[in-house]
Structure formats: structure tokens, C-alpha cells
Coordinates of N, CA and C and ligand atoms in Angstrom, one line a residue:
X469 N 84.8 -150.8 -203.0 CA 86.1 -151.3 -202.6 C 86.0 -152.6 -201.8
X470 N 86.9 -153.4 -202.1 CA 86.4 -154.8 -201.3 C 88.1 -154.3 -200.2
X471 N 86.8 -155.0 -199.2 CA 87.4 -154.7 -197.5 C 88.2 -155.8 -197.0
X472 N 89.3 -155.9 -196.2 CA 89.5 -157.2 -195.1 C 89.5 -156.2 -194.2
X473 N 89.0 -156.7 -192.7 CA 88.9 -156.2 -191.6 C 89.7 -157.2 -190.4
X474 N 90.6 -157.0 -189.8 CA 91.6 -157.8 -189.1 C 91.3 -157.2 -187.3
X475 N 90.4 -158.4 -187.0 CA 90.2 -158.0 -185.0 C 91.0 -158.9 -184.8
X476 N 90.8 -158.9 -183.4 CA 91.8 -159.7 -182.3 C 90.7 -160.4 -181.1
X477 N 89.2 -159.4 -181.4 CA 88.6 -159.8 -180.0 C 87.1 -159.7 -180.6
X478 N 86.7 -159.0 -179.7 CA 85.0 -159.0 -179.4 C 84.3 -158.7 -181.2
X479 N 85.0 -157.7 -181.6 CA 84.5 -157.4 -183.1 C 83.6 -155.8 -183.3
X480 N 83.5 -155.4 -181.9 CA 81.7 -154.6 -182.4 C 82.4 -153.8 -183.0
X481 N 83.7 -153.5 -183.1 CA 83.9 -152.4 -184.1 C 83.5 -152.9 -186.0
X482 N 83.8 -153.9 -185.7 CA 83.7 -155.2 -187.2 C 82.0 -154.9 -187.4
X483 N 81.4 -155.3 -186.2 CA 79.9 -154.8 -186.3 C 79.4 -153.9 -186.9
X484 N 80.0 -152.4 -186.2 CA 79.1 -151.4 -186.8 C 79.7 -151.0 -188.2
X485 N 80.9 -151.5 -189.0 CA 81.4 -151.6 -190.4 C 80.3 -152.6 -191.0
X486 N 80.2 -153.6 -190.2 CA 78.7 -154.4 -191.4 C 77.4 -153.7 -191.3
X487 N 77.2 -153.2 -190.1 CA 75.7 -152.6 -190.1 C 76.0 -151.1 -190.6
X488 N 76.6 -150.7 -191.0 CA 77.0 -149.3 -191.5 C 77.3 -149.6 -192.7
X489 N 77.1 -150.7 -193.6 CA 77.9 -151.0 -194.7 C 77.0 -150.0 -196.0
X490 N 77.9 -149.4 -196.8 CA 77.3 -148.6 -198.1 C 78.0 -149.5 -198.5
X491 N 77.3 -148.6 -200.1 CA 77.9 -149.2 -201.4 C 79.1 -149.2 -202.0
X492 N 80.0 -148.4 -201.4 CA 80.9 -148.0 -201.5 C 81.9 -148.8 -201.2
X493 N 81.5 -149.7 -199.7 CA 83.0 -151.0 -199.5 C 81.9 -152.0 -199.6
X494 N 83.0 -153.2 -199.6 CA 82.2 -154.5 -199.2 C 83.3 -155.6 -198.3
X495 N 82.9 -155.7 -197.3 CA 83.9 -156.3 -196.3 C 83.9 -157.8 -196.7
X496 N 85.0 -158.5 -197.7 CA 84.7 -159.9 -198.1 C 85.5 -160.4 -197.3
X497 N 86.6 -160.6 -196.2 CA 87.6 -160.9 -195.8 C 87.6 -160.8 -194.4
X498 N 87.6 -161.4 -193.1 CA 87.8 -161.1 -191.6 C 88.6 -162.0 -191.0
X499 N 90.3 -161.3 -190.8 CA 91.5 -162.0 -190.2 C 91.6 -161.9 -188.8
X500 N 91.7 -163.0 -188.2 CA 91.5 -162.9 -186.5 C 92.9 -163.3 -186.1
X501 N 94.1 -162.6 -184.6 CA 95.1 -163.6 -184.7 C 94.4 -164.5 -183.8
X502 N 93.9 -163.9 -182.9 CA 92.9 -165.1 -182.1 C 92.2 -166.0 -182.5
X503 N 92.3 -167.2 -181.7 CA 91.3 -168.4 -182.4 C 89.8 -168.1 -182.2
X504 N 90.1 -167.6 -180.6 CA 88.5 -167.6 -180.5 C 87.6 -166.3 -180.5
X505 N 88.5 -165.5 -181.2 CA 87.8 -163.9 -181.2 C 86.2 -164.0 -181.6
X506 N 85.2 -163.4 -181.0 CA 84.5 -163.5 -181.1 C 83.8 -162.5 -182.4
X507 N 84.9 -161.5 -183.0 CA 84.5 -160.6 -184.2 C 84.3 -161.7 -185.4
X508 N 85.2 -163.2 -185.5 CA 85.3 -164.3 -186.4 C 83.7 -164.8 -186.2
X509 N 83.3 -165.0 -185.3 CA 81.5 -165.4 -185.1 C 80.9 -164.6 -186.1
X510 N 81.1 -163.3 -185.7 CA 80.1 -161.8 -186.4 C 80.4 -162.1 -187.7
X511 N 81.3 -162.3 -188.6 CA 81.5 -162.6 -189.9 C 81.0 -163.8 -190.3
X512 N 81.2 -164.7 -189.8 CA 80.1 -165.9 -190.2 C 79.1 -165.5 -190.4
X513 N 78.6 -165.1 -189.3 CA 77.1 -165.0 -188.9 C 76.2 -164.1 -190.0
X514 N 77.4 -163.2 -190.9 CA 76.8 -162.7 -192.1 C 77.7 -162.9 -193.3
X515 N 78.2 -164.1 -193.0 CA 78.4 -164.9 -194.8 C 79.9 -164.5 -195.2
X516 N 80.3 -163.6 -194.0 CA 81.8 -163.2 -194.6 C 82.8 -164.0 -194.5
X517 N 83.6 -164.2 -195.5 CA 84.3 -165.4 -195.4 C 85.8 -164.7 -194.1
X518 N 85.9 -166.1 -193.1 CA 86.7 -165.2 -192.2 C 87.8 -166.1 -191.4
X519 N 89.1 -166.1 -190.6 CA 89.6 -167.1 -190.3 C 90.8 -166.9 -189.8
X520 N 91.2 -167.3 -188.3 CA 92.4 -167.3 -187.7 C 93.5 -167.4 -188.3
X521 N 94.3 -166.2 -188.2 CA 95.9 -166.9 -188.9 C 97.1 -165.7 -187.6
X522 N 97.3 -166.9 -187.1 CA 98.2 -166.6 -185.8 C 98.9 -167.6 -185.7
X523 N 100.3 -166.7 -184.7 CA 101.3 -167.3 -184.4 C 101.0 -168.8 -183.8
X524 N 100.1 -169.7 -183.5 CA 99.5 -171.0 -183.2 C 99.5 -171.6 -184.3
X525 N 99.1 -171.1 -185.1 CA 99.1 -171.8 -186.4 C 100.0 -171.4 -187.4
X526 N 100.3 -170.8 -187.4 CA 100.9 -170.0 -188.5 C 102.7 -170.0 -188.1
X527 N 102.6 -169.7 -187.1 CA 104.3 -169.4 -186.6 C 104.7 -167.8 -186.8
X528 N 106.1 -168.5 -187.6 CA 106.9 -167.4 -188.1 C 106.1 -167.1 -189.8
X529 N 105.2 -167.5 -190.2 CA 104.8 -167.7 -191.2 C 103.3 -166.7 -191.5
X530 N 103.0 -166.3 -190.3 CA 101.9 -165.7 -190.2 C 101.6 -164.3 -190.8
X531 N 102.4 -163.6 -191.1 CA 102.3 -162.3 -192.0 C 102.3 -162.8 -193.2
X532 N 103.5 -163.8 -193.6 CA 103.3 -164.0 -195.1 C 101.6 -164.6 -195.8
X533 N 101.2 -165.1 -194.5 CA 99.7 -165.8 -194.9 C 98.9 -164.5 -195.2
X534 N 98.9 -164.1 -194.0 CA 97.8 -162.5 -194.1 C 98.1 -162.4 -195.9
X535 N 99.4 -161.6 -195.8 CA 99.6 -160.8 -197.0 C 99.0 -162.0 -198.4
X536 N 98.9 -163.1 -198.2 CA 98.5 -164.1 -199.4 C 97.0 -163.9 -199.6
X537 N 96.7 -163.5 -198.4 CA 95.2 -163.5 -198.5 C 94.6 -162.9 -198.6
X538 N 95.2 -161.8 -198.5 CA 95.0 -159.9 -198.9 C 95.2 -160.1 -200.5
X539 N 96.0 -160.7 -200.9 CA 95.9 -161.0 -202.1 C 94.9 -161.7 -203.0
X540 N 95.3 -162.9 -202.3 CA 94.0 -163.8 -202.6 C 92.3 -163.2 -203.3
X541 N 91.7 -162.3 -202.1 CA 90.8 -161.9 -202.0 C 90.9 -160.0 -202.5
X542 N 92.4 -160.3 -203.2 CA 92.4 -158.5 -204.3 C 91.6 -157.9 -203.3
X543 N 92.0 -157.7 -202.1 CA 91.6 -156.8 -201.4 C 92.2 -155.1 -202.0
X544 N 91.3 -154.1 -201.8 CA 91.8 -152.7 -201.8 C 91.8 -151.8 -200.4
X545 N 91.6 -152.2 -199.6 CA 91.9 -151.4 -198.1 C 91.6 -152.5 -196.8
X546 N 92.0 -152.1 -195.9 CA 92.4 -153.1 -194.6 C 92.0 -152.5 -193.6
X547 N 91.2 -152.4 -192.9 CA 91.0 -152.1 -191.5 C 91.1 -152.6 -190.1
X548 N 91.7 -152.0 -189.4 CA 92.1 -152.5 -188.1 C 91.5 -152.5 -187.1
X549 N 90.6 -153.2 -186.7 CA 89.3 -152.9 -185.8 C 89.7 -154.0 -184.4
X550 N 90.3 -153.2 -183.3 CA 90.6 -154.0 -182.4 C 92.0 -155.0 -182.6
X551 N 92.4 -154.5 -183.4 CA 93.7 -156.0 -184.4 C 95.1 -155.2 -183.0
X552 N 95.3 -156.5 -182.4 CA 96.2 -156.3 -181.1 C 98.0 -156.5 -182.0
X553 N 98.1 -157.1 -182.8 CA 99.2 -157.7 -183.5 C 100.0 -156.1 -184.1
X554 N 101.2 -156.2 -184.6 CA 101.5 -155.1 -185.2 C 102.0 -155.7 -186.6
X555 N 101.5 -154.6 -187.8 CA 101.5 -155.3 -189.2 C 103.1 -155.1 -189.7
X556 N 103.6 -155.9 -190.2 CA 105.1 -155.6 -190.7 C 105.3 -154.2 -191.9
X557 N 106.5 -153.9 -192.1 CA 106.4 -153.1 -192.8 C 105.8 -153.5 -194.6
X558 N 106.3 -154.9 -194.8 CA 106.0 -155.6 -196.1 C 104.8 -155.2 -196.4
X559 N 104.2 -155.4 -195.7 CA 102.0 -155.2 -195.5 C 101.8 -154.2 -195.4
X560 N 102.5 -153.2 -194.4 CA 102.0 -151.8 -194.4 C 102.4 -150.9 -196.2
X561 N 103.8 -151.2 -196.1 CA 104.1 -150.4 -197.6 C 103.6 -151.0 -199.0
X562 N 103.0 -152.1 -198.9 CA 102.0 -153.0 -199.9 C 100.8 -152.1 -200.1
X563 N 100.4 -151.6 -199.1 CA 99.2 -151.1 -198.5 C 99.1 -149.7 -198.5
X564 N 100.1 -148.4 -198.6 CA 100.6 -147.5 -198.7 C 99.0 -146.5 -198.5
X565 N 98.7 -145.8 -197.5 CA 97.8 -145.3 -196.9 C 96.0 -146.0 -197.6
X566 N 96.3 -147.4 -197.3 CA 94.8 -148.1 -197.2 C 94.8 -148.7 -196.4
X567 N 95.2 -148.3 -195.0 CA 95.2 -149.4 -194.0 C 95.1 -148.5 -192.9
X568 N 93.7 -148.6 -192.3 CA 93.1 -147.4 -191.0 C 93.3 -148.3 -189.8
X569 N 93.1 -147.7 -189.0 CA 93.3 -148.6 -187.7 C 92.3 -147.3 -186.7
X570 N 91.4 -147.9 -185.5 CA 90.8 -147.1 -184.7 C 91.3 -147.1 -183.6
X571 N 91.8 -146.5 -182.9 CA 92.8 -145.8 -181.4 C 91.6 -145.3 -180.5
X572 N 91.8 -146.0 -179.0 CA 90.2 -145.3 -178.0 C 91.1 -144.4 -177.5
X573 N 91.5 -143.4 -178.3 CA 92.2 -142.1 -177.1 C 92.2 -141.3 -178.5
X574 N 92.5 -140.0 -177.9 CA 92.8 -138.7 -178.8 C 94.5 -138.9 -179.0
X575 N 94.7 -139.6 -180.4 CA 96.0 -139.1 -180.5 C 96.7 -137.8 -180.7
X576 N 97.9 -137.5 -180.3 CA 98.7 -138.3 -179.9 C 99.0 -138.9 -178.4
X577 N 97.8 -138.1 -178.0 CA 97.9 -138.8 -176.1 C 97.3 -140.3 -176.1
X578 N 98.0 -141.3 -175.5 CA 98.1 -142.7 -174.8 C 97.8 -143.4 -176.4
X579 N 99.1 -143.4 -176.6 CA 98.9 -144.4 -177.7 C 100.5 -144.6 -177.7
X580 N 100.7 -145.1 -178.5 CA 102.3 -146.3 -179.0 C 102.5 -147.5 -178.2
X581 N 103.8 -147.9 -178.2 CA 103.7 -149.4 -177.8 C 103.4 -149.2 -176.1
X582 N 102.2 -150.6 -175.9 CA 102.1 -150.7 -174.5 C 100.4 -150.1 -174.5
X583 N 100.1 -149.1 -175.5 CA 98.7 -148.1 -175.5 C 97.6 -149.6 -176.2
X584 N 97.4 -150.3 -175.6 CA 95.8 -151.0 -176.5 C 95.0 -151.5 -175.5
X585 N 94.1 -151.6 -176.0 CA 92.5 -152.0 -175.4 C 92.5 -151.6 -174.1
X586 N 92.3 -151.9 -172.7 CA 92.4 -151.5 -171.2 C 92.9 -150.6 -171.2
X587 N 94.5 -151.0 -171.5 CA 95.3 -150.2 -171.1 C 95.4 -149.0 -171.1
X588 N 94.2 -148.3 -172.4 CA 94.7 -147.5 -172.6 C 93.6 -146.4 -171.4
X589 N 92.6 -147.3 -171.5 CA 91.3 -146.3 -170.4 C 92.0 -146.1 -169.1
X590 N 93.0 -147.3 -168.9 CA 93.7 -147.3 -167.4 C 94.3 -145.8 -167.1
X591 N 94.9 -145.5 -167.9 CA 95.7 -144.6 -168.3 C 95.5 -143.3 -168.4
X592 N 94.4 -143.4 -169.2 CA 93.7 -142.0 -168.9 C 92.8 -141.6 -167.5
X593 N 92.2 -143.1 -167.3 CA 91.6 -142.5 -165.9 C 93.1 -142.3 -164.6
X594 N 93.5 -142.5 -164.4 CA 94.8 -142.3 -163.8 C 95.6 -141.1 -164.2
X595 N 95.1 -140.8 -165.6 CA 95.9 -138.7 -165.5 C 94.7 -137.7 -165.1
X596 N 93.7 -138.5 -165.2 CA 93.0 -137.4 -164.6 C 92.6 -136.1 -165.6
X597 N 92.7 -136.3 -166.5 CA 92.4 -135.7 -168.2 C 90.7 -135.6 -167.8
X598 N 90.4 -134.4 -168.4 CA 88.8 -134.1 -168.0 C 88.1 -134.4 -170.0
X599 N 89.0 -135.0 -170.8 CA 88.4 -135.4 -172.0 C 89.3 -136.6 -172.9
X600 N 88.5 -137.4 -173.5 CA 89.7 -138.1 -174.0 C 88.3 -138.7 -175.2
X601 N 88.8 -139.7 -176.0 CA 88.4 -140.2 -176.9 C 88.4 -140.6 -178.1
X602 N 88.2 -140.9 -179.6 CA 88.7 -141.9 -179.7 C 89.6 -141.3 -181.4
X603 N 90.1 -142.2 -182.3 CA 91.2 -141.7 -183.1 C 91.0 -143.0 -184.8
X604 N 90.9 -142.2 -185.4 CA 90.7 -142.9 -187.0 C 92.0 -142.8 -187.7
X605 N 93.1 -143.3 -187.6 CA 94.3 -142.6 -188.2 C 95.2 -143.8 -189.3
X606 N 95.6 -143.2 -190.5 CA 96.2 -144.1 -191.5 C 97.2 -144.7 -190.9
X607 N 97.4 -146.3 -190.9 CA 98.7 -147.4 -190.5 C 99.7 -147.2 -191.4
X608 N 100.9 -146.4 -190.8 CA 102.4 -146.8 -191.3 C 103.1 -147.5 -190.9
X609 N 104.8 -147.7 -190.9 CA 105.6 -148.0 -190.3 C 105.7 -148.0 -188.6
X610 N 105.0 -146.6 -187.8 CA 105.1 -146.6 -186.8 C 103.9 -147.3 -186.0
X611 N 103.7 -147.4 -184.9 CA 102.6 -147.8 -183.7 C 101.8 -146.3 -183.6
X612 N 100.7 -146.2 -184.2 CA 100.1 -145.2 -184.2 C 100.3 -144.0 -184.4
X613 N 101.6 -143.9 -185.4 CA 101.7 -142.6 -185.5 C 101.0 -141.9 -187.5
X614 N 100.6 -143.1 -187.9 CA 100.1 -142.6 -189.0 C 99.4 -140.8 -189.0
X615 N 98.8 -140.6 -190.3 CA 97.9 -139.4 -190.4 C 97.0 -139.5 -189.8
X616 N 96.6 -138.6 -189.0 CA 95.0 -139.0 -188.4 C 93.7 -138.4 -189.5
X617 N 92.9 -139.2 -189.3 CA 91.7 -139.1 -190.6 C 90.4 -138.5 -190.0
X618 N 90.1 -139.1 -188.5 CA 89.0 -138.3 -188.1 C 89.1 -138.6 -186.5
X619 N 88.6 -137.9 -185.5 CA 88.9 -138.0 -183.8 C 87.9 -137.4 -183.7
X620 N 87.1 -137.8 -182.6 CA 85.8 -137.3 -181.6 C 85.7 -137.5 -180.2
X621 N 86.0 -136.2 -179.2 CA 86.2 -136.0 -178.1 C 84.6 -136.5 -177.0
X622 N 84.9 -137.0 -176.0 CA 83.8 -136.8 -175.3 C 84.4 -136.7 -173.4
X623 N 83.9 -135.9 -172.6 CA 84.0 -135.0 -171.0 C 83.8 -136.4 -170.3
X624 N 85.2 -136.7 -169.6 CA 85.4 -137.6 -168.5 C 85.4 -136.4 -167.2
X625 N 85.0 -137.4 -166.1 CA 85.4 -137.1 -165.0 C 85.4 -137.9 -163.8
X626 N 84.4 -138.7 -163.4 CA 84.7 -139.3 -162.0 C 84.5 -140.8 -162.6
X627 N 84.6 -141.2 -163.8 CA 83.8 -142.2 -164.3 C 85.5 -143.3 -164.3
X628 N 85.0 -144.5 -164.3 CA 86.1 -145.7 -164.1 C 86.5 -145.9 -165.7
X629 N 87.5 -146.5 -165.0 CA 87.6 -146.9 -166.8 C 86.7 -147.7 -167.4
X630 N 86.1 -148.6 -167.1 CA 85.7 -149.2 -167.5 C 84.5 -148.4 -168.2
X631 N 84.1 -147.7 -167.7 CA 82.3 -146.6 -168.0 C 83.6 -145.7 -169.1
X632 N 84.8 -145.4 -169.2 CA 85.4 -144.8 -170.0 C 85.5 -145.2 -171.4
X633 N 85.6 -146.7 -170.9 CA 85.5 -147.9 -172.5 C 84.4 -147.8 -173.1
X634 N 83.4 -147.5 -172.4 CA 82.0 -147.7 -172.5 C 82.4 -146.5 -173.3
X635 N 82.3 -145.0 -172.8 CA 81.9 -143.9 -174.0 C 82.8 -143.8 -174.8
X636 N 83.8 -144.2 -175.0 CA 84.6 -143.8 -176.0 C 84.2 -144.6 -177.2
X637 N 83.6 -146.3 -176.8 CA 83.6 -147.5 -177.6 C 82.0 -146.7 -178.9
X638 N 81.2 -145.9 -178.0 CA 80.3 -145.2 -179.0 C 81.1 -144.5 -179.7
X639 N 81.9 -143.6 -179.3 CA 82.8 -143.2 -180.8 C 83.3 -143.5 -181.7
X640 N 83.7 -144.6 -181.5 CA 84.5 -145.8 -182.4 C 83.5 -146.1 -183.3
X641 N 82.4 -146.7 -182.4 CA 81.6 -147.1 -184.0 C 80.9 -145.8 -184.5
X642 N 81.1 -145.0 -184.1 CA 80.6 -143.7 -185.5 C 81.3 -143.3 -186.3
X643 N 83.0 -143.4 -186.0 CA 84.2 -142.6 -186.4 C 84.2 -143.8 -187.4
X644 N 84.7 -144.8 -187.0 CA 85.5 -146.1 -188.1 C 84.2 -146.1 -189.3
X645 N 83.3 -146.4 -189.2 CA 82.1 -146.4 -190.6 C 82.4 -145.2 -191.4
X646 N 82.4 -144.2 -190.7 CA 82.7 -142.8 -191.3 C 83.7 -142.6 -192.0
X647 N 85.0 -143.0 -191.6 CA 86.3 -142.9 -192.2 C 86.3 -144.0 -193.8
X648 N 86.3 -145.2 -193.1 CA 85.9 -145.7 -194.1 C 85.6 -145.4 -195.7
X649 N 84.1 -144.9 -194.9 CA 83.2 -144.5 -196.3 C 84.2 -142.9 -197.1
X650 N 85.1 -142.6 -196.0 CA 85.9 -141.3 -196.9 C 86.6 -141.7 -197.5
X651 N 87.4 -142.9 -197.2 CA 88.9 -143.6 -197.9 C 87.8 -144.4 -199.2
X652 N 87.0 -145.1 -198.8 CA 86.3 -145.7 -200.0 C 86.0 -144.3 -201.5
X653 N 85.9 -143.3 -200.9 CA 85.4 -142.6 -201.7 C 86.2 -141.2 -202.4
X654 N 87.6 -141.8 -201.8 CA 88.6 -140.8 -202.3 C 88.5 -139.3 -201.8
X655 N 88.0 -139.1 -200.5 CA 87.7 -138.1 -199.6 C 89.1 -137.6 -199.1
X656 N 89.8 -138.4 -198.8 CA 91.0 -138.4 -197.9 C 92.5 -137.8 -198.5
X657 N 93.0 -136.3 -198.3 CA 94.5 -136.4 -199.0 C 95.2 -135.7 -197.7
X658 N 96.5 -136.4 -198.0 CA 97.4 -136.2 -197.5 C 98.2 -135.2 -197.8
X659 N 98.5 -134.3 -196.6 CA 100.3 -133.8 -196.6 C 100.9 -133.2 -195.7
X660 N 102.3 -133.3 -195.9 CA 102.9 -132.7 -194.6 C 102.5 -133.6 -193.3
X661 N 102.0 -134.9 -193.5 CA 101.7 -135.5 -192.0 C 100.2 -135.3 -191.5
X662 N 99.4 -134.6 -192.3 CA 98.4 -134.0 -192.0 C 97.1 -134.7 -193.0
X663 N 95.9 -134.8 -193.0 CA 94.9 -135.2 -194.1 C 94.3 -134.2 -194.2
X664 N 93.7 -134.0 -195.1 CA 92.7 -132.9 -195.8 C 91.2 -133.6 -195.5
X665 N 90.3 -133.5 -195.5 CA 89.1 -134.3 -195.4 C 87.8 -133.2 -196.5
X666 N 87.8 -134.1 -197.5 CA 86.9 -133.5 -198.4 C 85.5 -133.9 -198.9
X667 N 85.0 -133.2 -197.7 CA 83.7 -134.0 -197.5 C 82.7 -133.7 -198.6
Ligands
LIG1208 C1 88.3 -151.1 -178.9 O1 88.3 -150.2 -177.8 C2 89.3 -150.7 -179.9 O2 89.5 -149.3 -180.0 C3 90.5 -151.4 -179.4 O3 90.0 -152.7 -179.1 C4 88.7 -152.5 -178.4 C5 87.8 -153.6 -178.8 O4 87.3 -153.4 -180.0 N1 91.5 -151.4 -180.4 P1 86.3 -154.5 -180.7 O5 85.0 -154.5 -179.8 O6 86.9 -155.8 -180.8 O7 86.0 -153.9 -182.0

């Protein structure tokens, strides 16, 4: 399946999707809305064709770009790796359960609008939750409320958020490669709100 992968920032989740890469996807595509995201480096740096399209450039016009380019490049699934922007419904329902996104919390705890990147470890270290971690779940209409596809817990306790970013961010890149390779390979069915995982 050929991939677009859409970050916002550092990328390592984009990372461990290239250094995890089977036969099964091929990531030709990496949309940044940031100019200077450093996940847009990582794609260079291995030939992937890749390139800011944000409200700076783009405006009011910036979803219709994405979606041209999703085109463009007959993409068949989308991945949300760090992508801070929220996708319109046009793109999500275009996309109708091929579009994953990775959550650093156990949904449905600390996630929807306001839940991303810091914010969300702030959050959790401040409830005082003795486990949290991270979330693979299909992009719909809502802010995180898609199907969830795979989640992996790991034991907090006196640790800051920041050391919280730290262990959860190991889950992320085990979980997102993983999921992937199940949506690539027609692993994944839905119902009732729920996925089946047919390993
Ligand atoms: C990760 O915690 C991810 O879950 C969140 O953004 C953070 C940065 O991800 N959405 P990356 O290093 O840019 O992949």
C-alpha cells in the first residue's frame, strides 16, 4: 500500500514507520503543517518525497492541497504521526477507515480537543493515574474518537511528565509500525464501534 504520513513536529514516530518499513506499505508521501518540522528532514533524508502545506502558505486552501496530493500520489492510507492540525470531514470520509492516528494516552482517557502532545503527559501526571499509555485508533469525524486498533499500557508513578513522554513515546513506536502493517494487510474489521484484530 503506498503510505502518506502527515507530522507536525520532531517525526520519530515517522521514524520508526521507515525503520519498521515491510513489504506491505511504502511511505511515498510526508505532509508537514509546519515549516520547520523536523519529521520533513527524516523524509528527505530517505528519498521521501515530502513538504509543508500550512495555513502560511496555503491559507484557507490548505486541506484542498493535502487532499490533491493524497491524490496526486494515489495514496491508499494516511497516517497521523504527531499531525497537530485536525483533518476535515472531506479527507476523513474520502479516506473512510484508512486514516490511523497515534494518541500518547489510553483512550478514552485524556484525549479530545485540548489532549495533544505535552498536554496530554501534563494531565496525566496531575491525576495521579498509576498507568497510562499510548492509543492506535481509526480517524473519523470526531477528535479521537475513532475505533481503537491497538493500545499498550505501561506503570507510572513518581515520574514527571516529561520521563512520562519518554515511556509512553517507546510505545508509540512499537504500536504505530504494528498497526499499520495490520491495516496494510487487511487484519483490521470493524463493528459496533469496536475492531476485531486478525492476527
Ligand atoms: C508523540 O507523543 C505523539 O503521540 C504526539 O506527538 C508526539 C510527537 O511525535 N501526537 P513525533 O516525535 O513527532 O512522532
Amino acid at each position: 500500500m503506498r503510505i502518506a504520513v502527515l507530522v507536525s513536529g520532531g517525526g520519530s514516530n515517522l521514524q520508526s514507520l521507515i525503520d519498521n518499513a515491510s513489504d506491505c506499505y511504502e511511505i511515498v508521501l510526508v505532509i508537514s503543517d509546519r515549516q520547520h518540522a523536523f519529521g520533513l528532514e527524516r523524509a528527505k533524508k530517505h528519498g521521501i518525497d515530502a513538504c509543508c502545506v500550512g495555513l502560511k502558505n496555503f491559507g484557507d486552501a490548505k486541506n484542498d492541497e493535502i487532499l490533491r496530493l493524497l491524490t496526486e500520489y494515489r495514496i491508499d492510507a494516511v497516517v497521523l504521526a504527531g499531525y497537530l492540525s485536525i483533518l476535515p470531514d472531506f479527507i476523513v470520509n474520502k479516506f473512510e477507515h484508512k486514516i490511523i492516528n497515534i494518541h500518547p494516552s489510553l483512550i478514552p482517557s485524556f484525549c479530545g480537543m485540548g489532549f495533544y502532545g505535552h498536554k496530554v503527559h501534563e494531565a496525566v501526571f496531575k491525576s495521579g493515574v498509576k498507568i497510562t499509555g499510548a492509543t492506535v485508533h481509526f480517524v473519523n469525524a470526531g477528535v479521537d474518537t475513532g475505533e481503537i486498533i491497538l493500545q499498550e499500557s505501561v506503570a507510572i508513578s513518581d515520574e514527571t511528565p516529561e520521563e512520562i513522554a519518554k515511556k509512553v513515546l517507546v510505545l508509540e513506536h512499537r504500536l504505530l509500525p504494528h498497526a499499520l502493517n495490520l491495516l496494510c494487510n487487511n487484519k483490521i474489521k470493524t463493528e459496533h464501534n469496536r475492531t476485531i484484530i486478525c492476527e
